[in-house]
PDB file of C-alpha atoms in Angstrom:
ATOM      1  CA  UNK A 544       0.000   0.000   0.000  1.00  0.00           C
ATOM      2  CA  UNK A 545       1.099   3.362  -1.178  1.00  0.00           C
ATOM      3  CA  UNK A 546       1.016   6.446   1.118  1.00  0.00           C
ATOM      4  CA  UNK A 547      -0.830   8.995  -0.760  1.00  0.00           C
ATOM      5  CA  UNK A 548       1.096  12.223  -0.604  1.00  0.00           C
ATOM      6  CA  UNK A 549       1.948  15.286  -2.145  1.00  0.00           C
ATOM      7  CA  UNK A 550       2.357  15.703  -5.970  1.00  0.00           C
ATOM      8  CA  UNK A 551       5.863  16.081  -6.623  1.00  0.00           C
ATOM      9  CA  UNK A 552       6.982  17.516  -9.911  1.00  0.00           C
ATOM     10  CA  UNK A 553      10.311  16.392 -11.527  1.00  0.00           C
ATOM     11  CA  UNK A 554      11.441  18.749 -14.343  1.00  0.00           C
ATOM     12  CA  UNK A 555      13.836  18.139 -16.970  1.00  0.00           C
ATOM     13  CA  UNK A 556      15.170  20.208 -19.508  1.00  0.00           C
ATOM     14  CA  UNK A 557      16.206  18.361 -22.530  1.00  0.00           C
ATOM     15  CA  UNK A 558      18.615  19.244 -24.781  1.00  0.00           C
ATOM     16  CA  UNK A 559      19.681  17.095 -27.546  1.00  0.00           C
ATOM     17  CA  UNK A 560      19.831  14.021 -25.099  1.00  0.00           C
ATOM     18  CA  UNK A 561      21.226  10.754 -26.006  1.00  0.00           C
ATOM     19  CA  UNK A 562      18.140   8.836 -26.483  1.00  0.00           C
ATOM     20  CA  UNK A 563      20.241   6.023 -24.092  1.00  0.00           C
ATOM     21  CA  UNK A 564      20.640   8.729 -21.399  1.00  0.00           C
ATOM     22  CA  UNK A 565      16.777   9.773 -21.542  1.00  0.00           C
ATOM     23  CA  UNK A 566      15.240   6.171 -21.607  1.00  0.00           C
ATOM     24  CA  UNK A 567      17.695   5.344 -18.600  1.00  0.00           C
ATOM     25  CA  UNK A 568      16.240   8.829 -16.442  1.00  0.00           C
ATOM     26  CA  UNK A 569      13.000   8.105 -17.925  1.00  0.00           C
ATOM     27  CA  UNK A 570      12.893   4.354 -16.502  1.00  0.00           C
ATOM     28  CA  UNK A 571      14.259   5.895 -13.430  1.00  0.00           C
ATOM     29  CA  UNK A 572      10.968   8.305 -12.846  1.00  0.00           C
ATOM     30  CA  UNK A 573       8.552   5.793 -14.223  1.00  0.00           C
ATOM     31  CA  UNK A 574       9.904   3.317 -11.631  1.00  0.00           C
ATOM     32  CA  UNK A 575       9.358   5.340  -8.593  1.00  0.00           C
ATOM     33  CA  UNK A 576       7.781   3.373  -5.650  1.00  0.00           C
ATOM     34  CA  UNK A 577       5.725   6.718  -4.846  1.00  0.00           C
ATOM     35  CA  UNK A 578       3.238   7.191  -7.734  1.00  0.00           C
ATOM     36  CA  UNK A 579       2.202  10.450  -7.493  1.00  0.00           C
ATOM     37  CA  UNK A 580       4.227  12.645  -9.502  1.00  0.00           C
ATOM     38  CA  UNK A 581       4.271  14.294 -12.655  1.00  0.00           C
ATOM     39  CA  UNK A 582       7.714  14.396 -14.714  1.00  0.00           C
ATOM     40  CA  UNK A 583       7.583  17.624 -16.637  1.00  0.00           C
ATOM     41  CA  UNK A 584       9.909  17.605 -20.199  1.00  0.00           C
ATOM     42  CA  UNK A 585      10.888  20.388 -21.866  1.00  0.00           C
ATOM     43  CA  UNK A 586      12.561  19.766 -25.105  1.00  0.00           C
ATOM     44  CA  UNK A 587      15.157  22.363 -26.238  1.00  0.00           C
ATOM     45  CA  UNK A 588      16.445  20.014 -28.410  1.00  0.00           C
ATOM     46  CA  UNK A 589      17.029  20.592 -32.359  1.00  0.00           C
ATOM     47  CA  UNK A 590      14.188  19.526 -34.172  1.00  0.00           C
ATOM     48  CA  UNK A 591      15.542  16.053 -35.370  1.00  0.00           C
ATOM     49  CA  UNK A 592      16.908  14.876 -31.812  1.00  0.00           C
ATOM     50  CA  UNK A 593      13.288  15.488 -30.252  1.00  0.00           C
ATOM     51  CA  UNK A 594      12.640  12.613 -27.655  1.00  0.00           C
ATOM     52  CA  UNK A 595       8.803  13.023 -27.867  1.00  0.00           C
ATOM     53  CA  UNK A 596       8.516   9.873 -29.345  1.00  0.00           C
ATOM     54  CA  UNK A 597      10.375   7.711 -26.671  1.00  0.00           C
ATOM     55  CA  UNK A 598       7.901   8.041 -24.002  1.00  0.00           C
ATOM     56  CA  UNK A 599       6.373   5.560 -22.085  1.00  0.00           C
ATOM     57  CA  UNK A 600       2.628   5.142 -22.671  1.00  0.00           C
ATOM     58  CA  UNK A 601       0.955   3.698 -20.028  1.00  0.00           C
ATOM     59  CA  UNK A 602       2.780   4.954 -16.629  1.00  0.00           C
ATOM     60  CA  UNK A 603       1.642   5.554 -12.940  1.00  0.00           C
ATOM     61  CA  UNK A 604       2.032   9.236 -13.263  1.00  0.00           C
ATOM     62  CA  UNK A 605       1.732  12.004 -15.257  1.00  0.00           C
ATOM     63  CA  UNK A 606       4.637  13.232 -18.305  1.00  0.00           C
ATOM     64  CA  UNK A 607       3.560  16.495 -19.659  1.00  0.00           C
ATOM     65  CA  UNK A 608       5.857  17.047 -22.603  1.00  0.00           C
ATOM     66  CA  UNK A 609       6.243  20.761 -24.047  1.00  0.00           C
ATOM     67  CA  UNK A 610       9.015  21.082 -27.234  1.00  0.00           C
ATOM     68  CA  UNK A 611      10.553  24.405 -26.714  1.00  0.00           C
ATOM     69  CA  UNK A 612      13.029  27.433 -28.211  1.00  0.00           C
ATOM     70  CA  UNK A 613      16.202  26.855 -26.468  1.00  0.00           C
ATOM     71  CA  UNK A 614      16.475  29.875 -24.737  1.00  0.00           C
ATOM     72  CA  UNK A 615      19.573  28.553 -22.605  1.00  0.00           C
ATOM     73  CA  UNK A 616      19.360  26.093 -19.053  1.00  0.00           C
ATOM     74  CA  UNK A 617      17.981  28.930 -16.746  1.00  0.00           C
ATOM     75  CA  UNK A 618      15.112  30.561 -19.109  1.00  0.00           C
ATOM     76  CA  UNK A 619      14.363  26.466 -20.178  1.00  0.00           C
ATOM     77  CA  UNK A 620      14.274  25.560 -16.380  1.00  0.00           C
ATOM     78  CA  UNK A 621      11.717  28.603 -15.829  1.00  0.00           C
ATOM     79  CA  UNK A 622       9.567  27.230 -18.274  1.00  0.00           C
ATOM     80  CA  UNK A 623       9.525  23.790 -16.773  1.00  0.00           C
ATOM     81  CA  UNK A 624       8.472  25.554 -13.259  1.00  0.00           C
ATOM     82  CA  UNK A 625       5.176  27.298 -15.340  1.00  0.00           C
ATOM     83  CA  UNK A 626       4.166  24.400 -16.678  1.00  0.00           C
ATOM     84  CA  UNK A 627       4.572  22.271 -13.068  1.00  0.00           C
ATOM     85  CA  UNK A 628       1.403  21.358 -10.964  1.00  0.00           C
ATOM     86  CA  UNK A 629       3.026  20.069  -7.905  1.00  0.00           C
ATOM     87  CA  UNK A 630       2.964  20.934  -4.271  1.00  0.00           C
ATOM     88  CA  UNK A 631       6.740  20.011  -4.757  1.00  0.00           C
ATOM     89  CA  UNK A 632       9.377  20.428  -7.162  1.00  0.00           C
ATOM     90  CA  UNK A 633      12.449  18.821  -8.171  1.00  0.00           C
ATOM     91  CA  UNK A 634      15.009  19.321 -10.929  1.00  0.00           C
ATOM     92  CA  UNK A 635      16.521  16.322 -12.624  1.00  0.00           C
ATOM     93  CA  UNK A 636      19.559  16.462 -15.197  1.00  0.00           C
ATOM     94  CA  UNK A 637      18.691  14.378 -18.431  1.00  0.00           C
ATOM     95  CA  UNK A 638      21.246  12.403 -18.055  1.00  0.00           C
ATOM     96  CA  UNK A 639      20.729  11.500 -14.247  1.00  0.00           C
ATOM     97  CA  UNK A 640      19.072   8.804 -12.299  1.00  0.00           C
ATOM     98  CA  UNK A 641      16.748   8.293  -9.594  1.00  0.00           C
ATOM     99  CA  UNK A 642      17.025   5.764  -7.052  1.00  0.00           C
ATOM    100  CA  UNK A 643      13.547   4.019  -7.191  1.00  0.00           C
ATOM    101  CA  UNK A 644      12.797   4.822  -3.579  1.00  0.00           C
ATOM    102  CA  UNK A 645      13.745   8.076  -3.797  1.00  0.00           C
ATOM    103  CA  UNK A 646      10.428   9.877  -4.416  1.00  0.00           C
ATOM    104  CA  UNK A 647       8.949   7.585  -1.266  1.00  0.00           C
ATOM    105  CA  UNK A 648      11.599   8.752   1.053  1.00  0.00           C
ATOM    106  CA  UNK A 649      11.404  12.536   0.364  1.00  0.00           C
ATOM    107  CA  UNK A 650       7.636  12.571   0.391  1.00  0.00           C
ATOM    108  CA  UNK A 651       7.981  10.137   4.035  1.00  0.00           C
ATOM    109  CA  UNK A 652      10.349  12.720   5.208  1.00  0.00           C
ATOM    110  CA  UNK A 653       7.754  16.067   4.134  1.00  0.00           C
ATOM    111  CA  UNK A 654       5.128  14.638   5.801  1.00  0.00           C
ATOM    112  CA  UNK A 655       6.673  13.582   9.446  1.00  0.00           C
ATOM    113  CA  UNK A 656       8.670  16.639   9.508  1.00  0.00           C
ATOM    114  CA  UNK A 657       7.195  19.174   7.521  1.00  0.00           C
ATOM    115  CA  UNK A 658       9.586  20.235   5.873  1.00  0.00           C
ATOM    116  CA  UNK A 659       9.809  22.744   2.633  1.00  0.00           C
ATOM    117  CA  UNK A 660      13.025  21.758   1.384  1.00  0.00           C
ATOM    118  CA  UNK A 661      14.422  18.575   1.598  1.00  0.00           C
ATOM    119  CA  UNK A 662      17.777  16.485   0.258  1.00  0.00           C
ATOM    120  CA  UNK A 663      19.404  13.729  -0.220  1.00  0.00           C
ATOM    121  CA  UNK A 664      23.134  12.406  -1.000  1.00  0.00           C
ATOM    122  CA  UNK A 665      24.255  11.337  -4.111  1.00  0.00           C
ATOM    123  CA  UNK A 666      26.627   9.291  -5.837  1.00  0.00           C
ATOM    124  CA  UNK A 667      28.783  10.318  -9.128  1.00  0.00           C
ATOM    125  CA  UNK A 668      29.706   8.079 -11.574  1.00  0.00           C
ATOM    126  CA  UNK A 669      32.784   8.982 -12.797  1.00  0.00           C
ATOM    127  CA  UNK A 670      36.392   8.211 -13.699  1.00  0.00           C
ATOM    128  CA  UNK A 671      37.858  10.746 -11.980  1.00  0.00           C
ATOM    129  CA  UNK A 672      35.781  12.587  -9.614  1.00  0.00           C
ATOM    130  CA  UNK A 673      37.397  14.851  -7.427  1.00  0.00           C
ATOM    131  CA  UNK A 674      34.886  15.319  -4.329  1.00  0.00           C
ATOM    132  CA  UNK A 675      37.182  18.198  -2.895  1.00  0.00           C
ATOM    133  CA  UNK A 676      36.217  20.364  -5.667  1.00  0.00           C
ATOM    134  CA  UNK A 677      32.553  19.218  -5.324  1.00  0.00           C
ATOM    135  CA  UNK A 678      32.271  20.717  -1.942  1.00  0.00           C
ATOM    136  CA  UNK A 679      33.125  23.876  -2.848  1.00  0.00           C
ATOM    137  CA  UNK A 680      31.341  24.128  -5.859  1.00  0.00           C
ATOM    138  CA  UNK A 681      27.455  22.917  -4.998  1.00  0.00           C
ATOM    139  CA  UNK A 682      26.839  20.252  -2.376  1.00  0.00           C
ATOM    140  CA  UNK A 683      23.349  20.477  -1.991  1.00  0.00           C
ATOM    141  CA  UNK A 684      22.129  19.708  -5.685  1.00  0.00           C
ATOM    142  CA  UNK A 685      20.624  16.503  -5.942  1.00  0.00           C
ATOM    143  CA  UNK A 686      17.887  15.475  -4.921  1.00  0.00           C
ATOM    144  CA  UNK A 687      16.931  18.549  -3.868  1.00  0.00           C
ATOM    145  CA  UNK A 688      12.552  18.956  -3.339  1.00  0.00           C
ATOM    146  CA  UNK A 689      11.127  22.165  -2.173  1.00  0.00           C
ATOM    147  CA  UNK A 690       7.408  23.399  -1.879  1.00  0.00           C
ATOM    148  CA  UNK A 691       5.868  25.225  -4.737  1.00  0.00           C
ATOM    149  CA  UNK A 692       5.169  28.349  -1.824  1.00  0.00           C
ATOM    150  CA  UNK A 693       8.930  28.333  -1.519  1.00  0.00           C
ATOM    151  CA  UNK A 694       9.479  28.563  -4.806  1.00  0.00           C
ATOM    152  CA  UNK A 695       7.676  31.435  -5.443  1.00  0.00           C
ATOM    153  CA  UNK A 696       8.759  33.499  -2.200  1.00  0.00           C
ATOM    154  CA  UNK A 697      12.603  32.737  -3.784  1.00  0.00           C
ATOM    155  CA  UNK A 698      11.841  33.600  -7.003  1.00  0.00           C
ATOM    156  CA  UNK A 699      12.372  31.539 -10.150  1.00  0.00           C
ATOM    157  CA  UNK A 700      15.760  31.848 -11.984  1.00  0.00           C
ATOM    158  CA  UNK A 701      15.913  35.666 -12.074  1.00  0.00           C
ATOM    159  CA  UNK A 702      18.440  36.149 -15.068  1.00  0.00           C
ATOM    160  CA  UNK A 703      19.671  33.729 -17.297  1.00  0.00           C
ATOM    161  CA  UNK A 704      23.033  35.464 -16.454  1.00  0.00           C
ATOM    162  CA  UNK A 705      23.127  32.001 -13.829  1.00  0.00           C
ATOM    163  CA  UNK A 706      23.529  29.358 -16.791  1.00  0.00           C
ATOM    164  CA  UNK A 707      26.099  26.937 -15.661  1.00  0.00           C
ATOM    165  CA  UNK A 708      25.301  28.387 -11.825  1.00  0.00           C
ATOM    166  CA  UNK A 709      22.017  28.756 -11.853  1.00  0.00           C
ATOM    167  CA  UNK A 710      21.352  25.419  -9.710  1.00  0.00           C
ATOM    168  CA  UNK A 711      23.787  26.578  -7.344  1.00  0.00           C
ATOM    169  CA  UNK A 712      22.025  30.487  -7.601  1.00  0.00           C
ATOM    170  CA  UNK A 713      18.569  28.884  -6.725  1.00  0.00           C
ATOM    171  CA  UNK A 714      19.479  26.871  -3.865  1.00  0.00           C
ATOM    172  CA  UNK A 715      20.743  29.639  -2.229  1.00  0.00           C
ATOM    173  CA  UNK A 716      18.160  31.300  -2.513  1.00  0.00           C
ATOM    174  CA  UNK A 717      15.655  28.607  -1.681  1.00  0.00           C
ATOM    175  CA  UNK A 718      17.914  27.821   1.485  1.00  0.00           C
ATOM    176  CA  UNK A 719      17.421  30.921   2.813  1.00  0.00           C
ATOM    177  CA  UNK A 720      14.132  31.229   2.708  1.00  0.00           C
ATOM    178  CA  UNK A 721      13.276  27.913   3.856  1.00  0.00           C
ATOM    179  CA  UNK A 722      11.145  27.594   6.910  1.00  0.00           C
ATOM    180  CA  UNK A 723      12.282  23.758   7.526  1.00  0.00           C
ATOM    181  CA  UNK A 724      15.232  22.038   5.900  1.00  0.00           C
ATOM    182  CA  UNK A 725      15.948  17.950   6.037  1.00  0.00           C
ATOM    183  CA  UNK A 726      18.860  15.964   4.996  1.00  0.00           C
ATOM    184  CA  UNK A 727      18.013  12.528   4.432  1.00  0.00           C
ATOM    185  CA  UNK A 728      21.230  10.649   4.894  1.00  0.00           C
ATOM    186  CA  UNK A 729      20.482   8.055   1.974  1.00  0.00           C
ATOM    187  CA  UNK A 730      21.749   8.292  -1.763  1.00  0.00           C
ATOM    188  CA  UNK A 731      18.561   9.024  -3.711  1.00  0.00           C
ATOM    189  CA  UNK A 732      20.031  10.485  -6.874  1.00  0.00           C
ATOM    190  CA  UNK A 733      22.811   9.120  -9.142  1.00  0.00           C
ATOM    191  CA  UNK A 734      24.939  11.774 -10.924  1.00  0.00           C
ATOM    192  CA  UNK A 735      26.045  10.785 -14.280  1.00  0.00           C
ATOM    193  CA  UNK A 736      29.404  13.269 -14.561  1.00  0.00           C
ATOM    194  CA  UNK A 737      29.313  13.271 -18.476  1.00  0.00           C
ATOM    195  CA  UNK A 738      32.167  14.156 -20.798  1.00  0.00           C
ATOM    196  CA  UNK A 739      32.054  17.702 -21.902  1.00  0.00           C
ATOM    197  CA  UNK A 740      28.763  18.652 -19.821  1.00  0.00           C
ATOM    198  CA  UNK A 741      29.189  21.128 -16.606  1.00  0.00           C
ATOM    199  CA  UNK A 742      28.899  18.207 -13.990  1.00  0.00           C
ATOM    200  CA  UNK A 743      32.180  16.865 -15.249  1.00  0.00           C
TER     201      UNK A 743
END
């Protein structure tokens, strides 16, 4: 039996994603143990690496799927917050992958504590990861869930002057506004450092 919850919200903001990549995060989402989310796409891609076509059909929750101009990661991430219906939000690279208790565990963790920002650890895959430089970069990126009211009192990206920060700009942000923050001290979230992308 499932606890019924919260709606959480996963955006992604494509961009010419290896259609491997996207069916592995896709699986990942479509997995979850928690049901009740919606995983919001939107496709910046070029016209002929589109991914519309590789969804899943029949899935527990909701995909809402919007091509769009590219108009950079910030402005594309903005869009992806319009077009979200959840009570929570969560950003997810294309190329990353949920645990598939994840979901369960953050929505377990809002509703005994309250909480309006919550995260977990994470684990890189990587040939040479350097965790040093991780900590002072960003170490509160993924999974990171915060309430739609949070959202709002932090503000959305505010410039697209962020891209390449801009995760690291809202979390901030969203950290310091945040009435209750939780860590829970499980690896939800693996981070696929990619050759050539800003992760790496």
């Amino acid at each position: 039996a499932h606890l019924q919850g919260p709606k959480i919200s996963i955006i992604v903001p494509l961009y010419n994603t290896p259609a491997k990549l996207f069916d592995e995060m896709l699986q990942s989402v479509v997995r979850q143990t928690y049901t009740n989310w919606e995983l919001v796409l939107v496709d910046a891609s070029d016209a002929d690496k589109r991914l519309e076509r590789r969804l899943a059909k029949a899935v527990p929750g909701t995909i809402v799927y919007e091509p769009i101009e590219n108009g950079g990661i910030a402005l594309n991430t903005t869009r992806g917050f319009a077009l979200a219906h959840g009570e929570y939000i969560t950003l997810l690279d294309h190329d990353d992958v949920l645990y598939p208790n994840a979901l369960f565990e953050v929505v377990q963790t809002i509703q005994n504590t309250g909480a309006d920002f919550v995260y977990s650890d994470e684990i890189v895959l990587s040939a040479d990861f350097a965790p040093d430089y991780l900590r002072g970069v960003n170490f509160i990126t993924h999974l990171a869930v915060f309430s739609r009211p949070l959202l709002d009192a932090a503000g959305a990206y505010e410039s697209k002057e962020f891209d390449g920060a801009q995760d690291h700009d809202l979390i901030l942000r969203l950290t310091e506004k945040a009435q209750r923050i939780e860590h829970i001290k499980k690896v939800l979230y693996i981070w696929r450092a990619a050759v050539g992308s800003t992760a790496a």
